[in-house]
PDB file of C-alpha atoms in Angstrom:
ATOM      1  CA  UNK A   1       6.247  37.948  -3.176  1.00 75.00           C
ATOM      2  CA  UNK A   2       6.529  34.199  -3.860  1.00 83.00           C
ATOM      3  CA  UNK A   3       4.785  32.443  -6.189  1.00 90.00           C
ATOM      4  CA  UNK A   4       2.727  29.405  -5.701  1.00 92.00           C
ATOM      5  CA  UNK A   5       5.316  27.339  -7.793  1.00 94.00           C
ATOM      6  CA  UNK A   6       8.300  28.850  -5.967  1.00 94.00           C
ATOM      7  CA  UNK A   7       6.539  28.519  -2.585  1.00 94.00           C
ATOM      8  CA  UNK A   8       6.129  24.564  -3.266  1.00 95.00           C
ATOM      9  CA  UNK A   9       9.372  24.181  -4.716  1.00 95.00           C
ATOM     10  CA  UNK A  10      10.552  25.657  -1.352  1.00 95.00           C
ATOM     11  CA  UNK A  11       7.942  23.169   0.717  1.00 95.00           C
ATOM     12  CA  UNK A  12       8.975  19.989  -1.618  1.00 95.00           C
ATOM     13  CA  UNK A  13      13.340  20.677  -0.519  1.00 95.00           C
ATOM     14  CA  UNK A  14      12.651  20.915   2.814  1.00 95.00           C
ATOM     15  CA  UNK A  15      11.519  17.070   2.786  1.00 95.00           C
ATOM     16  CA  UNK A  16      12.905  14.326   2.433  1.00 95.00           C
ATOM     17  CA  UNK A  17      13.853  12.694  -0.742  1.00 95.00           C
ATOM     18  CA  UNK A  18      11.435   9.945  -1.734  1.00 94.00           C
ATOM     19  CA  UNK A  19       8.127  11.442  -0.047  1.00 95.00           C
ATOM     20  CA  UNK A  20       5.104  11.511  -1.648  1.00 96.00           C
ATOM     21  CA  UNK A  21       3.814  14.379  -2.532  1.00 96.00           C
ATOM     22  CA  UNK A  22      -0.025  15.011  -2.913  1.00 95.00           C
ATOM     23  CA  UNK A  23      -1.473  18.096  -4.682  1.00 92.00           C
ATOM     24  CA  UNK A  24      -3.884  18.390  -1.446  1.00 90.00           C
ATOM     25  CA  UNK A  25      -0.374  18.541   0.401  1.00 93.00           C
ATOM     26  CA  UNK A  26      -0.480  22.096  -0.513  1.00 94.00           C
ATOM     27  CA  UNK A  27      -3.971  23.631  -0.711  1.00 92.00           C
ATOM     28  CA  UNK A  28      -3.293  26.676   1.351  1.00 93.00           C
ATOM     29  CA  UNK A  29      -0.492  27.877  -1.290  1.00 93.00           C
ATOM     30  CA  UNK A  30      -3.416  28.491  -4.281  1.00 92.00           C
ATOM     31  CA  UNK A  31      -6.360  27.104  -5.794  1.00 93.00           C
ATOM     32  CA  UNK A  32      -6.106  23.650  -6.649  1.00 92.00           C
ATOM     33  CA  UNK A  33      -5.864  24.392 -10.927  1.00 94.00           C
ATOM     34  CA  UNK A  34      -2.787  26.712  -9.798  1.00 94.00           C
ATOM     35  CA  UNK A  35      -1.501  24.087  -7.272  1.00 95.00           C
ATOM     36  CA  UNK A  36      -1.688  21.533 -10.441  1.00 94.00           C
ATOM     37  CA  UNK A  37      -0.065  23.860 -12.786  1.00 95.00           C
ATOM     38  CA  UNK A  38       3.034  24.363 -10.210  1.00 96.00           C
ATOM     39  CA  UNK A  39       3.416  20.427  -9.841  1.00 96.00           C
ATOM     40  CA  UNK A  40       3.256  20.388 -13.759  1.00 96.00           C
ATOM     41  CA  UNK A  41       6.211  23.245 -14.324  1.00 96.00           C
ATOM     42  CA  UNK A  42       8.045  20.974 -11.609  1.00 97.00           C
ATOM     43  CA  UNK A  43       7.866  18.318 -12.936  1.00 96.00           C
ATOM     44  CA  UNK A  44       8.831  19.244 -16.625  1.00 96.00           C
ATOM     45  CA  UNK A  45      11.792  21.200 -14.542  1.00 96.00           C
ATOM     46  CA  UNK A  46      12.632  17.548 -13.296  1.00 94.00           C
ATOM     47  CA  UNK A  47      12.823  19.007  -9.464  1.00 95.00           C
ATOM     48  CA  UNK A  48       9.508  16.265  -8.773  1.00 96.00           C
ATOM     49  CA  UNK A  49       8.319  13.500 -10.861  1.00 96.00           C
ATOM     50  CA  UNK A  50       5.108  12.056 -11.444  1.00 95.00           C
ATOM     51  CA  UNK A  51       4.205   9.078  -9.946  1.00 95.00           C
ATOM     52  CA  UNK A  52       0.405   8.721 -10.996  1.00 93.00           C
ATOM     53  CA  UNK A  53      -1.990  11.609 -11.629  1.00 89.00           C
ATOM     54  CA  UNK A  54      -1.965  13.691  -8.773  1.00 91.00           C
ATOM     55  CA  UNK A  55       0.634  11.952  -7.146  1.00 95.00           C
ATOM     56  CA  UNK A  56       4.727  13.081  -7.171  1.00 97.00           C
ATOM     57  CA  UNK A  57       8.148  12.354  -5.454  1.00 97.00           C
ATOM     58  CA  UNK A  58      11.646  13.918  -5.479  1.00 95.00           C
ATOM     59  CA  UNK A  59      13.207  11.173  -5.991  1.00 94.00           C
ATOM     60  CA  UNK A  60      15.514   9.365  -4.282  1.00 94.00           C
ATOM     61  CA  UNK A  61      19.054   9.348  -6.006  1.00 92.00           C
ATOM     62  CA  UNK A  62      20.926   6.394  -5.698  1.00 90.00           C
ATOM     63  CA  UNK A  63      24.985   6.447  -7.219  1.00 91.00           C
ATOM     64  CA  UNK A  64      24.699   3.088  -8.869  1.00 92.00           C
ATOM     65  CA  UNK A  65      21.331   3.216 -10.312  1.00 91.00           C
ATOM     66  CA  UNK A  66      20.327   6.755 -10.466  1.00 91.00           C
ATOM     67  CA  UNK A  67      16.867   8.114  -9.160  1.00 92.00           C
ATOM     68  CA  UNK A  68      14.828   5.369  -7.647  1.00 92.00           C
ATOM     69  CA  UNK A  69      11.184   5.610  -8.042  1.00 93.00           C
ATOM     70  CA  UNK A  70       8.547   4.519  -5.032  1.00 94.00           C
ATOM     71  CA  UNK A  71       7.317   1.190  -5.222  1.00 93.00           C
ATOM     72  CA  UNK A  72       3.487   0.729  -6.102  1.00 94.00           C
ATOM     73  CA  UNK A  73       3.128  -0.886  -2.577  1.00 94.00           C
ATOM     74  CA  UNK A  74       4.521   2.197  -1.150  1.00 95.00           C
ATOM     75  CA  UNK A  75       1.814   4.552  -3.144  1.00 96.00           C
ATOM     76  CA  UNK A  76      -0.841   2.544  -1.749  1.00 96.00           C
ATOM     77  CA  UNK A  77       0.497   2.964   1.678  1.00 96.00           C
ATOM     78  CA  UNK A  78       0.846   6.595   0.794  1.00 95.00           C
ATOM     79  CA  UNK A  79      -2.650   6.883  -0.556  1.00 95.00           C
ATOM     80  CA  UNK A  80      -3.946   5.209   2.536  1.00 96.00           C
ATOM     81  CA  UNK A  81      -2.122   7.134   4.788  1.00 94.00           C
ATOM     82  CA  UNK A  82      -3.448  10.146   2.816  1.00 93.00           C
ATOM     83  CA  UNK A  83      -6.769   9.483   2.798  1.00 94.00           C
ATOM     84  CA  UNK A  84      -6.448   7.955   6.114  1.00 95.00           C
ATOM     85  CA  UNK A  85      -8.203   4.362   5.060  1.00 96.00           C
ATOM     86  CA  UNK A  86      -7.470   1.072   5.862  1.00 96.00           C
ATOM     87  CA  UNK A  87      -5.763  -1.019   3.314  1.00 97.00           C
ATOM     88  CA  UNK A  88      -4.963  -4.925   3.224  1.00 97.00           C
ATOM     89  CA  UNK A  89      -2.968  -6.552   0.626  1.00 97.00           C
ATOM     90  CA  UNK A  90      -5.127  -9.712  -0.663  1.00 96.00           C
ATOM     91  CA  UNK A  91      -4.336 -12.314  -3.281  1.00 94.00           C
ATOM     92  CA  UNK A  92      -1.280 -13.118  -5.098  1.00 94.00           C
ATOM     93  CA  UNK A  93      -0.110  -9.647  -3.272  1.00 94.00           C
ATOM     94  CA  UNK A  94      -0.561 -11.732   0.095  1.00 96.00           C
ATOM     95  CA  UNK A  95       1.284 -14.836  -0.984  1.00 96.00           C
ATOM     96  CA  UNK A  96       4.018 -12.866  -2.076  1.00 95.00           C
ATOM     97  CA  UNK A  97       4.065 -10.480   0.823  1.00 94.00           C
ATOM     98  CA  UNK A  98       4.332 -13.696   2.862  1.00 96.00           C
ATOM     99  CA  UNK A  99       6.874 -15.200   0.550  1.00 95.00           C
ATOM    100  CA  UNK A 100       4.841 -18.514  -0.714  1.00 95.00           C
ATOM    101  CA  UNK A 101       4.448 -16.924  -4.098  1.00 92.00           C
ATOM    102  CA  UNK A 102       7.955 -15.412  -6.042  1.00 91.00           C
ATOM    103  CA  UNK A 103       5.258 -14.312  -9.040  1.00 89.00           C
ATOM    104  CA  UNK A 104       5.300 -10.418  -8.556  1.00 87.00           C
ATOM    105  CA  UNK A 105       1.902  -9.188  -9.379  1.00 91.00           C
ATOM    106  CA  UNK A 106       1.363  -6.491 -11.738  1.00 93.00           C
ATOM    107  CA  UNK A 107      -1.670  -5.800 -10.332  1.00 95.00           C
ATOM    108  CA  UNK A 108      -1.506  -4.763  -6.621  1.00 96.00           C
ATOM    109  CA  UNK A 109      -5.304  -5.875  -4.808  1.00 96.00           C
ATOM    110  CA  UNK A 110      -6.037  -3.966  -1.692  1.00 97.00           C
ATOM    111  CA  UNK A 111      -9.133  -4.408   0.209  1.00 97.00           C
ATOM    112  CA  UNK A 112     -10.259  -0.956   1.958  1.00 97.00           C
ATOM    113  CA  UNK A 113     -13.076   1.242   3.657  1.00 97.00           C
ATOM    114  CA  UNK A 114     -12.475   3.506   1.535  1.00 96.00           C
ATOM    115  CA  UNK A 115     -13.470   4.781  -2.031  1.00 95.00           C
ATOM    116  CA  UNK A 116     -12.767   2.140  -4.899  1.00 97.00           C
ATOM    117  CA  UNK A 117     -10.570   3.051  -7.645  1.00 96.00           C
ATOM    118  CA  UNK A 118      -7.513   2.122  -9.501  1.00 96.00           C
ATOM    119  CA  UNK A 119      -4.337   3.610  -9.813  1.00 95.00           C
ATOM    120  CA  UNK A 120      -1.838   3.426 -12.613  1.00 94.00           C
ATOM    121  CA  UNK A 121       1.881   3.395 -11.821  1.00 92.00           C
ATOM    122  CA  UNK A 122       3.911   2.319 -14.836  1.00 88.00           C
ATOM    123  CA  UNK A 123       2.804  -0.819 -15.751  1.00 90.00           C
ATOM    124  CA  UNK A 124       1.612  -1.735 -12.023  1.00 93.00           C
ATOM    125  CA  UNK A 125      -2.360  -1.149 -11.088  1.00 95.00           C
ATOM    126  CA  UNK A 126      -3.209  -0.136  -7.399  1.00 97.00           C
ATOM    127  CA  UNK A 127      -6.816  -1.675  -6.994  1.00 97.00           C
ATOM    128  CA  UNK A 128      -8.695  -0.775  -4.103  1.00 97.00           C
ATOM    129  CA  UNK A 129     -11.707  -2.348  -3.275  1.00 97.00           C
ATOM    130  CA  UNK A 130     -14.467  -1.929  -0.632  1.00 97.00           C
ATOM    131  CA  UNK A 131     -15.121  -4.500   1.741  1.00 96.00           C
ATOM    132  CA  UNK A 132     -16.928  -4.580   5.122  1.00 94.00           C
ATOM    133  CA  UNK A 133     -15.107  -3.576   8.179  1.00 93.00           C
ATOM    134  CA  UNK A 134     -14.997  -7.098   9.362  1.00 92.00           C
ATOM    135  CA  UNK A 135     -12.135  -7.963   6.498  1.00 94.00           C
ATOM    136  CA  UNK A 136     -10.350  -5.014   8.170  1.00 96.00           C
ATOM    137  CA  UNK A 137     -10.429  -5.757  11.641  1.00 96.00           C
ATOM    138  CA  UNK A 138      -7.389  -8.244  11.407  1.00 96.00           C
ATOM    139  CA  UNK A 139      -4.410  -6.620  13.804  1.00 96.00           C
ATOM    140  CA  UNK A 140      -1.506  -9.088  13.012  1.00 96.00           C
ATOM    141  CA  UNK A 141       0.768  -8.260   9.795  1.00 95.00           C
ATOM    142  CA  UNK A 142       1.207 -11.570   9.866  1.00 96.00           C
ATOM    143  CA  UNK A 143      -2.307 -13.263  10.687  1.00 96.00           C
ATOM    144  CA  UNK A 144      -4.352 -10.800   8.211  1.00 96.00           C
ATOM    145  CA  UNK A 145      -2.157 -11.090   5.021  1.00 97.00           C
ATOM    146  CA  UNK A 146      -2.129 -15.222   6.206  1.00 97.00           C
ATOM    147  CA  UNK A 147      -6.236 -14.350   6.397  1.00 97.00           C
ATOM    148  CA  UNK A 148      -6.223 -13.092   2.644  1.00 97.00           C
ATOM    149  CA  UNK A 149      -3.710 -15.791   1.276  1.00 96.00           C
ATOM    150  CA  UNK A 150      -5.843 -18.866   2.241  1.00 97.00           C
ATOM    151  CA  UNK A 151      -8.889 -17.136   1.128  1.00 96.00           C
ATOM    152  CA  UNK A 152      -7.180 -16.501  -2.252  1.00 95.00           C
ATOM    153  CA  UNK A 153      -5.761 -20.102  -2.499  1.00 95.00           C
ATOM    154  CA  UNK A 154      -9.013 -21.556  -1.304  1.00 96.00           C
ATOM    155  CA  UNK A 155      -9.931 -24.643   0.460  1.00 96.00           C
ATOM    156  CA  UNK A 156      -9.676 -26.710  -2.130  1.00 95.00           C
ATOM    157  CA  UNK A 157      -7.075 -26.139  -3.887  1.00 94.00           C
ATOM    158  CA  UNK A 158      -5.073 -26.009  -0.171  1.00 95.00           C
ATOM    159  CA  UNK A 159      -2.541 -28.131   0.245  1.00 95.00           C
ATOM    160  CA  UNK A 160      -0.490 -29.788   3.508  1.00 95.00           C
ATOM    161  CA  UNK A 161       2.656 -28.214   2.636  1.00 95.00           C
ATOM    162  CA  UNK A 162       1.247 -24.780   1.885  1.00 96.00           C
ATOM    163  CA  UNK A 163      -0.984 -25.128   5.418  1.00 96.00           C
ATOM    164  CA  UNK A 164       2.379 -26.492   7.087  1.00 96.00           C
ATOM    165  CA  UNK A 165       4.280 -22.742   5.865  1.00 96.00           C
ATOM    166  CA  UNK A 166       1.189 -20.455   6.649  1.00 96.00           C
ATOM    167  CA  UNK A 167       1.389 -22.132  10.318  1.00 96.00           C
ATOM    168  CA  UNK A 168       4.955 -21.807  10.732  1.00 97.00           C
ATOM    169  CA  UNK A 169       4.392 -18.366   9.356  1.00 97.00           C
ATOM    170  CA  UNK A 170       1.832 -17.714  12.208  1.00 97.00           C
ATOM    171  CA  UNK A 171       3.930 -18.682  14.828  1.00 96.00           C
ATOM    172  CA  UNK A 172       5.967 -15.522  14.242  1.00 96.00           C
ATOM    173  CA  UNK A 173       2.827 -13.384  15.174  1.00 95.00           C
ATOM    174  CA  UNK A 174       2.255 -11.880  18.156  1.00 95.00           C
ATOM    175  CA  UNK A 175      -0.007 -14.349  20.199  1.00 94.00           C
ATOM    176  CA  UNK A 176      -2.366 -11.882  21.476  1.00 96.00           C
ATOM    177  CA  UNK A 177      -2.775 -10.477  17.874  1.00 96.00           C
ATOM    178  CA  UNK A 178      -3.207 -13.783  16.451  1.00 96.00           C
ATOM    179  CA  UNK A 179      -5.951 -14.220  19.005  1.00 96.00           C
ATOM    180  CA  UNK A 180      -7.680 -11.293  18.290  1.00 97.00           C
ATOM    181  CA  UNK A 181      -7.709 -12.342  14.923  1.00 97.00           C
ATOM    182  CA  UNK A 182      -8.469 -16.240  14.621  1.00 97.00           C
ATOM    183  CA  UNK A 183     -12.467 -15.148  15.470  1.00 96.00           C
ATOM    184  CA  UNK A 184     -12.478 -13.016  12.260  1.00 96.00           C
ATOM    185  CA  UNK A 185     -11.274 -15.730  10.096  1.00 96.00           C
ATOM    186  CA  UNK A 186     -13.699 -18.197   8.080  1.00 96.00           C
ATOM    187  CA  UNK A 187     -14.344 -20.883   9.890  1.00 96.00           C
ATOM    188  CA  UNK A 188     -11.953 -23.252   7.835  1.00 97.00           C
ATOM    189  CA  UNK A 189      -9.077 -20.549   8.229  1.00 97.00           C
ATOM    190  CA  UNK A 190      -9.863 -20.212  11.844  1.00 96.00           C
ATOM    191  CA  UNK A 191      -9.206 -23.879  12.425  1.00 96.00           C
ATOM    192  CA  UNK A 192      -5.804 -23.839  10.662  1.00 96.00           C
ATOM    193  CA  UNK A 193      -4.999 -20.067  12.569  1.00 97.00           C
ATOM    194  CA  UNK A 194      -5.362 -22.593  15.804  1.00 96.00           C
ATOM    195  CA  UNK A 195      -3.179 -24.562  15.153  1.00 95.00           C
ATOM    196  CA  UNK A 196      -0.689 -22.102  15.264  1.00 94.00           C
ATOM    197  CA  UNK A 197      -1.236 -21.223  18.738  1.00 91.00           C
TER     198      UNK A 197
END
């Protein structure tokens, strides 16, 4: 008979290196304290590491650098996916998604529908936050992180140059997604979204 630990071990080989693994991935091997006790011994056995609490990879082992670890944006597309919740990168996480900003924020600024909380990875945050379903509706990767990186810049502060890159930026979106999106914009945002079009 196999224990719970040996049973997950088993579960974790058969996939691919660099998944996440969630202790609800395995909630019909035990009850969750035994399930968290088996990602524990794993963990100090080095087969898994931990990521965050609750959260664990196999990591992915490169021959120049050794194991590489998941990035924080690829938790919070892992938690999301999990949890299954919308998620949109906002702030200095959309300017740099979008290239207009090289500053790499430590803190990672989601807007979601679903619960608030932060997450700790290293010296990264993961900070979800609840908005209405409006701020989620945007289709386009392009036109809703463009959506969240004028917001964050603000009209003020808004320049010709930076307007000039968010439209050429736009252009590279799929028209019928930008249209979709232009009507949830601000009304400001929405006039700079048409010009794209």
């Amino acid at each position: 008979m196999q224990s719970v630990e040996q049973k997950i071990e088993k579960l974790i080989k058969s996939k691919q290196r660099g998944t996440l693994l969630f202790a609800d991935d395995f909630f019909e091997y035990g009850s969750s304290d035994a399930i968290r006790q088996a990602l524990v011994r794993l963990a100090n056995k080095e087969i898994i590491r931990r990521v965050a609490q609750g959260i664990y990879v196999r990591p992915v082992v490169s021959s120049y650098i050794g194991e590489v670890m998941p990035t924080a944006e690829q938790v919070a597309l892992g938690i999301a996916k999990r949890d299954k919740i919308k998620i949109v990168p906002t702030g200095s996480h959309a300017l740099n998604k979008l290239g207009l900003s090289t500053q790499i924020p430590l803190k990672l600024v989601y807007l979601t529908d679903g619960t608030p909380r932060e997450i700790q990875i290293g010296k990264r945050t993961i900070k979800l936050k609840k908005t209405t379903p409006k701020n989620l509706m945007a289709k386009g990767k392009i036109s809703s992180l463009a959506i969240q990186a004028l917001k964050a810049v603000g009209q003020k502060e808004l320049t010709e140059g930076f307007e000039k890159k968010i439209i050429q930026l736009l252009k590279k979106e799929e028209q019928k997604e930008l249209e979709h999106d232009i009507p949830l914009a601000p009304v400001w945002i929405r006039k700079i979204m048409q010009k794209a079009l």
